[in-house]
Each structure stands twice: as C-alpha cells, then as structure tokens.
CSV table of C-alpha atoms in Angstrom, one decimal:
chain,number,residue,atom,x,y,z
S,78,MET,CA,34.3,-58.5,-25.5
S,79,THR,CA,32.9,-58.1,-22.0
S,80,TRP,CA,35.5,-55.4,-21.3
S,81,LEU,CA,34.5,-53.5,-24.4
S,82,ALA,CA,30.8,-53.8,-23.4
S,83,TRP,CA,31.6,-52.3,-20.0
S,84,ARG,CA,33.6,-49.4,-21.7
S,85,GLN,CA,30.7,-48.6,-23.9
S,86,VAL,CA,28.3,-48.0,-20.9
S,87,ARG,CA,30.8,-46.5,-18.5
S,88,THR,CA,29.5,-42.9,-19.0
S,89,GLN,CA,25.9,-44.1,-18.4
S,90,LEU,CA,27.2,-46.0,-15.3
S,91,LEU,CA,29.0,-43.0,-14.0
S,92,VAL,CA,26.0,-40.6,-14.3
S,93,THR,CA,23.7,-43.3,-12.9
S,94,GLY,CA,26.0,-44.1,-10.0
S,95,VAL,CA,26.2,-40.4,-8.9
S,96,ALA,CA,22.5,-40.1,-9.1
S,97,LEU,CA,22.1,-43.3,-7.1
S,98,ALA,CA,24.5,-42.2,-4.4
S,99,VAL,CA,22.5,-39.0,-3.9
S,100,LEU,CA,19.3,-41.0,-3.8
S,101,ALA,CA,20.7,-43.5,-1.4
S,102,GLY,CA,21.8,-40.8,1.0
S,103,TYR,CA,18.3,-39.3,0.9
S,104,LEU,CA,16.7,-42.7,1.5
S,105,LEU,CA,18.9,-43.4,4.5
S,106,LEU,CA,17.9,-40.1,6.0
S,107,LEU,CA,14.2,-40.6,5.2
S,108,GLY,CA,14.3,-44.1,6.6
S,109,THR,CA,15.7,-42.8,9.9
S,110,GLN,CA,13.0,-40.1,10.0
S,111,ILE,CA,10.2,-42.6,9.3
S,112,ARG,CA,11.4,-44.9,12.1
S,113,ALA,CA,11.6,-42.0,14.6
S,114,GLY,CA,8.1,-40.8,13.6
S,115,HIS,CA,6.7,-44.3,13.8
S,116,HIS,CA,8.2,-44.8,17.3
S,117,ASP,CA,6.7,-41.5,18.5
S,118,ALA,CA,3.3,-42.4,16.9
S,119,VAL,CA,3.2,-45.9,18.6
S,120,ALA,CA,4.3,-44.4,21.9
S,121,SER,CA,1.4,-41.9,21.8
S,122,GLY,CA,-1.1,-44.6,20.8
S,123,SER,CA,-3.3,-42.3,18.7
S,124,ALA,CA,-1.1,-40.6,16.1
S,125,LEU,CA,-0.7,-43.3,13.4
S,126,ARG,CA,-2.9,-41.5,10.9
S,127,GLU,CA,-0.8,-38.3,11.4
S,128,PHE,CA,2.3,-40.3,11.0
S,129,GLN,CA,1.0,-41.7,7.7
S,130,SER,CA,-0.1,-38.4,6.3
S,131,ARG,CA,3.3,-36.8,7.3
S,132,PHE,CA,5.3,-39.1,5.1
S,133,GLN,CA,2.8,-40.1,2.4
S,134,GLY,CA,3.8,-37.5,-0.1
S,135,ARG,CA,7.5,-38.3,0.0
S,136,VAL,CA,7.0,-42.0,-0.1
S,137,TYR,CA,4.6,-41.8,-3.0
S,138,LEU,CA,7.0,-39.5,-4.9
S,139,LEU,CA,9.8,-42.1,-4.5
S,140,ASP,CA,7.4,-44.9,-5.4
S,141,ALA,CA,6.5,-43.1,-8.7
S,142,LEU,CA,10.2,-42.6,-9.4
S,143,LEU,CA,11.0,-46.2,-8.9
S,144,LEU,CA,8.0,-47.3,-10.9
S,145,VAL,CA,9.2,-45.4,-14.0
S,146,THR,CA,12.9,-46.4,-13.5
S,147,PRO,CA,12.6,-49.7,-15.6
S,148,ALA,CA,11.0,-47.8,-18.5
S,149,LEU,CA,13.8,-45.2,-18.3
S,150,PHE,CA,16.5,-47.9,-18.4
S,151,GLY,CA,14.6,-49.5,-21.4
S,152,MET,CA,14.6,-46.1,-23.1
S,153,PHE,CA,18.1,-44.9,-22.4
S,154,TRP,CA,20.1,-48.1,-22.0
S,155,GLY,CA,18.1,-50.7,-23.9
S,156,ALA,CA,16.9,-48.9,-27.0
S,157,PRO,CA,20.3,-47.5,-28.1
S,158,LEU,CA,22.1,-50.7,-27.3
S,159,VAL,CA,21.8,-52.1,-30.9
S,160,ALA,CA,20.0,-49.2,-32.7
S,161,ARG,CA,22.9,-46.8,-32.3
S,162,GLU,CA,25.4,-49.3,-33.7
S,163,LEU,CA,23.1,-50.0,-36.7
S,164,GLU,CA,22.3,-46.3,-37.2
S,165,THR,CA,26.0,-45.2,-37.3
S,166,GLY,CA,27.3,-48.4,-39.0
S,167,THR,CA,29.8,-49.2,-36.2
S,168,HIS,CA,28.4,-52.7,-35.9
S,169,ARG,CA,30.3,-53.7,-39.1
S,170,LEU,CA,33.6,-53.2,-37.3
S,171,VAL,CA,32.8,-55.8,-34.6
S,172,TRP,CA,31.0,-58.3,-36.8
S,173,ASN,CA,33.9,-58.4,-39.2
S,174,GLN,CA,36.2,-59.5,-36.4
S,175,SER,CA,36.3,-62.9,-34.7
S,176,VAL,CA,33.2,-62.0,-32.5
S,177,SER,CA,29.9,-63.5,-33.9
S,178,ARG,CA,26.8,-61.4,-34.0
S,179,HIS,CA,25.1,-63.7,-31.4
S,180,ARG,CA,28.0,-63.5,-29.0
S,181,TRP,CA,28.2,-59.7,-29.4
S,182,LEU,CA,24.5,-59.3,-28.7
S,183,VAL,CA,24.5,-61.7,-25.7
S,184,VAL,CA,27.4,-59.9,-24.0
S,185,ARG,CA,25.8,-56.5,-24.7
S,186,LEU,CA,22.4,-57.6,-23.3
S,187,ALA,CA,24.0,-59.4,-20.3
S,188,VAL,CA,26.1,-56.3,-19.3
S,189,GLY,CA,23.3,-53.9,-19.8
S,190,CYS,CA,20.8,-56.0,-17.9
S,191,ALA,CA,23.2,-56.7,-15.1
S,192,ALA,CA,24.1,-53.0,-14.6
S,193,ALA,CA,20.5,-51.8,-14.8
S,194,ALA,CA,19.2,-54.5,-12.5
S,195,ALA,CA,21.9,-53.8,-9.9
S,196,VAL,CA,20.9,-50.1,-9.8
S,197,THR,CA,17.2,-50.8,-9.7
S,198,GLY,CA,17.8,-53.5,-7.1
S,199,LEU,CA,19.7,-51.2,-4.8
S,200,PHE,CA,17.0,-48.5,-5.2
S,201,SER,CA,14.3,-51.0,-4.4
S,202,LEU,CA,16.2,-52.4,-1.4
S,203,LEU,CA,16.7,-49.0,0.1
S,204,LEU,CA,13.1,-47.9,-0.5
S,205,THR,CA,11.7,-51.1,0.9
S,206,TRP,CA,13.8,-50.6,4.0
S,207,ALA,CA,13.1,-46.9,4.4
S,208,ALA,CA,9.4,-47.2,3.9
S,209,SER,CA,8.8,-50.5,5.9
S,210,PRO,CA,7.3,-48.8,9.0
S,211,TYR,CA,5.1,-46.7,6.8
S,212,ASP,CA,4.0,-49.7,4.8
S,213,ALA,CA,3.1,-51.6,7.9
S,214,VAL,CA,0.8,-48.8,9.0
S,215,ALA,CA,-0.7,-48.4,5.5
S,216,ALA,CA,-1.2,-52.1,5.1
S,217,ASP,CA,-1.9,-51.9,1.4
S,218,ARG,CA,1.2,-53.5,-0.2
S,219,PHE,CA,-0.9,-55.2,-2.9
S,220,THR,CA,-1.7,-51.9,-4.5
S,221,ALA,CA,-0.2,-51.4,-8.0
S,222,LEU,CA,2.1,-48.6,-6.8
S,223,LEU,CA,3.5,-50.4,-3.7
S,224,PHE,CA,3.7,-53.9,-5.2
S,225,GLY,CA,5.7,-52.7,-8.2
S,226,THR,CA,8.2,-50.7,-6.1
S,227,ARG,CA,9.1,-53.1,-3.4
S,228,ASN,CA,11.4,-56.2,-3.1
S,229,LEU,CA,12.0,-58.3,-6.2
S,230,ALA,CA,9.5,-57.0,-8.8
S,231,PRO,CA,11.4,-53.8,-9.9
S,232,VAL,CA,14.5,-55.8,-10.8
S,233,ALA,CA,12.6,-58.2,-13.1
S,234,TYR,CA,10.8,-55.2,-14.7
S,235,THR,CA,14.1,-53.6,-15.4
S,236,CYS,CA,15.6,-56.7,-17.1
S,237,CYS,CA,12.5,-57.0,-19.3
S,238,ALA,CA,12.5,-53.3,-20.2
S,239,VAL,CA,16.2,-53.3,-21.2
S,240,VAL,CA,15.8,-56.4,-23.5
S,241,LEU,CA,12.5,-55.0,-24.9
S,242,GLY,CA,14.3,-51.7,-25.8
S,243,ALA,CA,17.2,-53.6,-27.4
S,244,LEU,CA,14.8,-55.7,-29.5
S,245,ILE,CA,12.8,-52.6,-30.6
S,246,GLY,CA,16.1,-50.8,-31.5
S,247,LEU,CA,17.1,-53.9,-33.5
S,248,LEU,CA,13.9,-53.9,-35.4
S,249,LEU,CA,13.6,-50.1,-36.0
S,250,ARG,CA,17.3,-49.4,-36.5
S,251,ARG,CA,16.7,-45.8,-35.3
S,252,THR,CA,17.5,-44.7,-31.7
S,253,VAL,CA,15.0,-42.0,-31.1
S,254,PRO,CA,11.9,-43.8,-32.4
S,255,ALA,CA,13.1,-47.0,-30.6
S,256,MET,CA,13.3,-45.0,-27.3
S,257,ALA,CA,9.8,-43.6,-27.8
S,258,LEU,CA,8.2,-46.9,-28.7
S,259,THR,CA,10.0,-48.7,-25.8
S,260,ALA,CA,8.5,-46.1,-23.3
S,261,LEU,CA,5.1,-46.5,-24.8
S,262,LEU,CA,5.0,-50.3,-24.9
S,263,PHE,CA,6.5,-50.8,-21.4
S,264,ALA,CA,4.0,-48.2,-19.9
S,265,ALA,CA,1.2,-50.3,-21.4
S,266,VAL,CA,2.7,-53.4,-19.9
S,267,GLN,CA,2.9,-51.8,-16.5
S,268,VAL,CA,-0.8,-50.9,-16.7
S,269,ALA,CA,-2.0,-54.2,-18.1
S,270,VAL,CA,-0.1,-56.6,-15.8
S,271,PRO,CA,-1.6,-55.4,-12.5
S,272,THR,CA,-5.1,-55.2,-13.9
S,273,VAL,CA,-5.3,-58.2,-16.2
S,274,VAL,CA,-2.6,-60.6,-15.4
S,275,ARG,CA,-1.7,-60.3,-11.7
S,276,PRO,CA,-5.3,-61.2,-10.4
S,277,HIS,CA,-4.9,-64.6,-12.1
S,278,LEU,CA,-1.6,-65.6,-10.6
S,279,GLY,CA,-3.4,-67.1,-7.7
S,280,THR,CA,-6.8,-68.4,-6.7
S,281,PRO,CA,-8.7,-65.9,-4.5
S,282,VAL,CA,-10.3,-66.8,-1.1
S,283,HIS,CA,-14.0,-66.3,-0.8
S,284,ALA,CA,-15.6,-64.9,2.4
S,285,SER,CA,-18.5,-62.9,3.7
S,286,GLN,CA,-17.8,-59.4,5.0
S,287,PRO,CA,-20.4,-57.9,7.4
S,288,MET,CA,-21.1,-54.3,6.6
S,289,THR,CA,-20.6,-52.6,9.9
S,290,ALA,CA,-20.6,-48.8,10.3
S,291,ASP,CA,-16.8,-48.7,10.4
S,292,VAL,CA,-16.5,-50.7,7.1
S,293,ILE,CA,-19.0,-48.4,5.4
S,294,ARG,CA,-17.2,-45.3,6.5
S,295,ASN,CA,-14.0,-46.6,4.8
S,296,LEU,CA,-15.7,-47.3,1.4
S,297,SER,CA,-14.8,-45.2,-1.6
S,298,PHE,CA,-18.3,-45.6,-3.1
S,299,LEU,CA,-21.7,-46.7,-2.0
S,300,GLY,CA,-24.2,-46.5,-4.9
S,301,ALA,CA,-27.9,-46.1,-5.2
S,302,GLN,CA,-28.2,-49.7,-6.6
S,303,ALA,CA,-26.5,-51.2,-3.5
S,304,ASP,CA,-23.1,-51.1,-5.3
S,305,VAL,CA,-20.0,-51.2,-3.1
S,306,GLU,CA,-16.5,-50.1,-4.1
S,307,GLY,CA,-13.3,-49.6,-2.2
S,308,LEU,CA,-13.7,-52.5,0.1
S,309,SER,CA,-10.3,-53.3,1.7
S,310,ALA,CA,-8.7,-55.4,4.3
S,311,PRO,CA,-5.3,-55.0,6.0
S,312,ASN,CA,-2.5,-56.4,3.8
S,313,ALA,CA,-5.1,-58.3,1.6
S,314,TRP,CA,-6.1,-57.7,-2.0
S,315,VAL,CA,-9.8,-57.6,-2.6
S,316,VAL,CA,-10.4,-58.5,-6.2
S,317,SER,CA,-14.2,-58.5,-6.4
S,318,ASN,CA,-17.2,-58.1,-4.2
S,319,SER,CA,-21.0,-58.5,-4.5
S,320,LYS,CA,-23.7,-55.9,-4.0
S,321,LEU,CA,-25.1,-55.4,-0.5
S,322,LEU,CA,-26.8,-58.6,0.5
S,323,THR,CA,-29.2,-59.5,3.3
S,324,ALA,CA,-28.6,-62.4,5.8
S,325,ASP,CA,-30.4,-64.9,3.4
S,326,GLY,CA,-28.2,-63.9,0.5
S,327,ARG,CA,-30.7,-61.7,-1.4
S,328,THR,CA,-30.0,-58.2,-2.6
S,329,VAL,CA,-31.1,-55.6,-0.1
S,330,ASP,CA,-34.5,-54.1,-0.5
S,331,LEU,CA,-33.8,-50.9,-2.3
S,332,ASP,CA,-36.6,-49.0,-0.7
S,333,ARG,CA,-35.3,-49.7,2.8
S,334,TYR,CA,-31.8,-49.0,1.6
S,335,HIS,CA,-32.6,-45.7,0.0
S,336,GLY,CA,-34.3,-44.6,3.2
S,337,CYS,CA,-30.8,-44.5,4.7
S,338,LEU,CA,-29.1,-42.5,1.9
S,339,SER,CA,-29.9,-39.1,3.3
S,340,GLY,CA,-28.5,-36.8,6.0
S,341,GLN,CA,-25.0,-36.8,7.4
S,342,PHE,CA,-22.6,-39.6,6.3
S,343,ASP,CA,-22.1,-40.9,9.8
S,344,VAL,CA,-25.9,-41.2,10.3
S,345,MET,CA,-26.2,-42.9,6.9
S,346,ALA,CA,-23.5,-45.4,7.8
S,347,GLN,CA,-25.2,-46.3,11.1
S,348,CYS,CA,-28.5,-46.7,9.3
S,349,VAL,CA,-27.1,-49.0,6.6
S,350,ALA,CA,-25.3,-51.0,9.3
S,351,ALA,CA,-28.5,-51.5,11.2
S,352,LEU,CA,-30.0,-53.4,8.1
S,353,ASP,CA,-27.7,-56.3,9.0
S,354,LEU,CA,-26.1,-56.6,5.5
S,355,HIS,CA,-23.0,-58.2,4.1
S,356,VAL,CA,-21.1,-58.6,0.9
S,357,ASP,CA,-19.5,-61.7,-0.6
S,358,VAL,CA,-15.8,-61.0,-1.2
S,359,ALA,CA,-13.1,-62.6,-3.2
S,360,TYR,CA,-9.6,-61.7,-2.0
S,361,HIS,CA,-6.0,-62.7,-1.9
S,362,PRO,CA,-4.7,-62.9,1.7
S,363,GLY,CA,-1.6,-61.1,2.9
S,364,GLY,CA,0.2,-64.4,3.2
S,365,SER,CA,0.2,-64.8,-0.6
S,366,TYR,CA,2.2,-61.6,-1.2
S,367,TRP,CA,5.6,-63.3,-1.7
S,368,ARG,CA,4.0,-65.9,-4.0
S,369,PHE,CA,2.8,-63.1,-6.2
S,370,GLN,CA,6.2,-61.3,-6.1
S,371,TRP,CA,8.0,-64.5,-7.2
S,372,LEU,CA,5.5,-65.4,-9.9
S,373,GLU,CA,5.4,-61.9,-11.4
S,374,SER,CA,9.1,-61.6,-11.3
S,375,LEU,CA,9.5,-65.0,-13.0
S,376,LEU,CA,7.0,-63.9,-15.6
S,377,PHE,CA,8.9,-60.8,-16.5
S,378,LEU,CA,12.3,-62.6,-16.5
S,379,ALA,CA,10.8,-65.3,-18.8
S,380,SER,CA,9.5,-62.6,-21.0
S,381,ALA,CA,13.0,-61.0,-21.1
S,382,PHE,CA,14.6,-64.4,-22.1
S,383,ALA,CA,11.9,-64.8,-24.8
S,384,LEU,CA,12.5,-61.3,-26.2
S,385,ALA,CA,16.3,-62.0,-26.1
S,386,GLY,CA,15.6,-65.1,-28.1
S,387,VAL,CA,13.7,-63.1,-30.7
S,388,ALA,CA,16.5,-60.6,-30.9
S,389,LEU,CA,19.1,-63.3,-31.4
S,390,TRP,CA,17.0,-64.8,-34.2
S,391,ARG,CA,16.5,-61.4,-35.8
S,392,ILE,CA,20.1,-60.2,-35.7
S,393,ARG,CA,21.1,-62.9,-38.2
S,394,VAL,CA,19.7,-60.7,-41.0
S,395,ALA,CA,20.3,-57.3,-39.5
C-alpha cells in the first residue's frame, strides 16, 4: 500500500524535486553573497543599511514564495488526494481489495504529508541559513512574513494544509472546487493566526519606552491625538502601546504637543522629545521566539491530526 502511494505521487515528486534543486542552488549562491556583503558592511562600520537594502528585495521575494508554499501543497497535493479518486471512481478498486478505507486514507495522508513536509523543510532550512546575516541586521523576526518562513513553522503549516486539502476533497468530491476552497481557507488561516492567535500564545512583558528623538524618527505614524504606531524594538514583538504620556502618566497636553507638529520632521522629533514623554508598551521579548515557534507549530500539527480524524470518520460513508 505504501509503495502504491509513492507511485501515485512520483510525478509530483519528480517535478517538485527538480524545482527544489534549482531553488537550493540559488539559495546557496545567495547565502554566500549575503555573507560576503555582511562581512564588508561590518568591516566598513557604516554600511549596514546599504547591505540591508541591497538584499531586501530578493529575501522578501523568497519569503513570499515560501509563505505560499504550504497553500500550494494543500491545493495540488492535498485536494486531489481523495477527490480525484472519488471523482473518477478508482477508489472502488482499492476498497474492494483487502485494504480498508481507513488504512488507505492513513497511508495516502502519511505519504503526502511526509513528502510535502520534507520539501518545505529543506526550503525553510536553506532560506533560514541564507538569510541569517540579513535577519540579524533587520532584527524583526517576529513579523508575520519572517516568522512564517523560518525554522519550524513552515513544515507544520504544510502538514496542516495537505490534510485540510484532503478533507475538503473528501467532502466536495470534486478536484477543482476542492483546490480553490483549500487555497481560500488556508490563506484565511495564514492571515488570522498571526493577528488573532499568535499574540495570545504567551504573556507579554510591560515596560515604559522613553520617546527620544531617535525613537520618534523610526515611528510609522505620529497622530494629532498623541497616537503612536510602528513602535519597535530589536528582535522583540511590540503588541500594543499607549498614547504619548507625561512623566506622571497623564496624556500629553495636546496644545503643547500640537505646537511641535509643524516644520521639518527632524525639528518636530526634537521638539516632541523635549516634552519628556513616554509610552507604556506590551511586548514579547526576543528570547520568547523559539517558544512561539514551537507552540504555533504544535498548534498546526494538532489541527492536522484533528482534520485527519474528521476525514477518517467521514470516509466511512464516502
């Protein structure tokens, strides 16, 4: 049964293997270039921003490719896994032999998940290695794009996507609609988890952040009502922050604050900093990164097992 399952995905494996070999060669080349560029930037002492901008486009493009890889496996490997058999009627040949429906589905899911996870894992391993000097300079590995494309998380995403696709194919019994729905649902999951679930996988640390001129210059938004957006810290994940507060914890006097919001941005930053303000911040420190990786990976793997359980229950009446 396992041998048959491997034979049924051999064409997919061959095409994916060729694509992965080409991608691996490029990642090895890119990793060498990034390390050479980082060495030169550190040696010069003042070119880290230029180093980051030089490789940002290529790293982001690879991040985007890896981020959609689990959904692609769910569409093209998971959705047809059962739907194609039901659509063409070939499932009857297997189920009328000595192999039970449950065993047939378990083997198909195990082989599909193992192969897809191996491909995604190698992609993630090579990208994590290649981009590691860049990531160290960027210091933002908690962002949705980087967190979902490094280390363990992509492998767990892929297993979940493949099982989700198989379950949807089993329910719809049509390959193309199952592929479309798998892509749609898993895209929704990839948006919902970083914004709704991930912040609650750990208890944030609370602190006070003085609003110096340098901090203000790096904000993405400074509003007329003393709102602050885009506050960041190296390798940390800021999940919330207050409005601009005075030393005694009250919201800044808006008349004094508005008096600074004119002229050049650098002058404005200096003026606001002179008001001796701070914000209260809730954040996850960089040291909790691996805890989040493990917890989110276990969450997706548990979801994959739960979806597989539903599929095993449903296939009894397929």
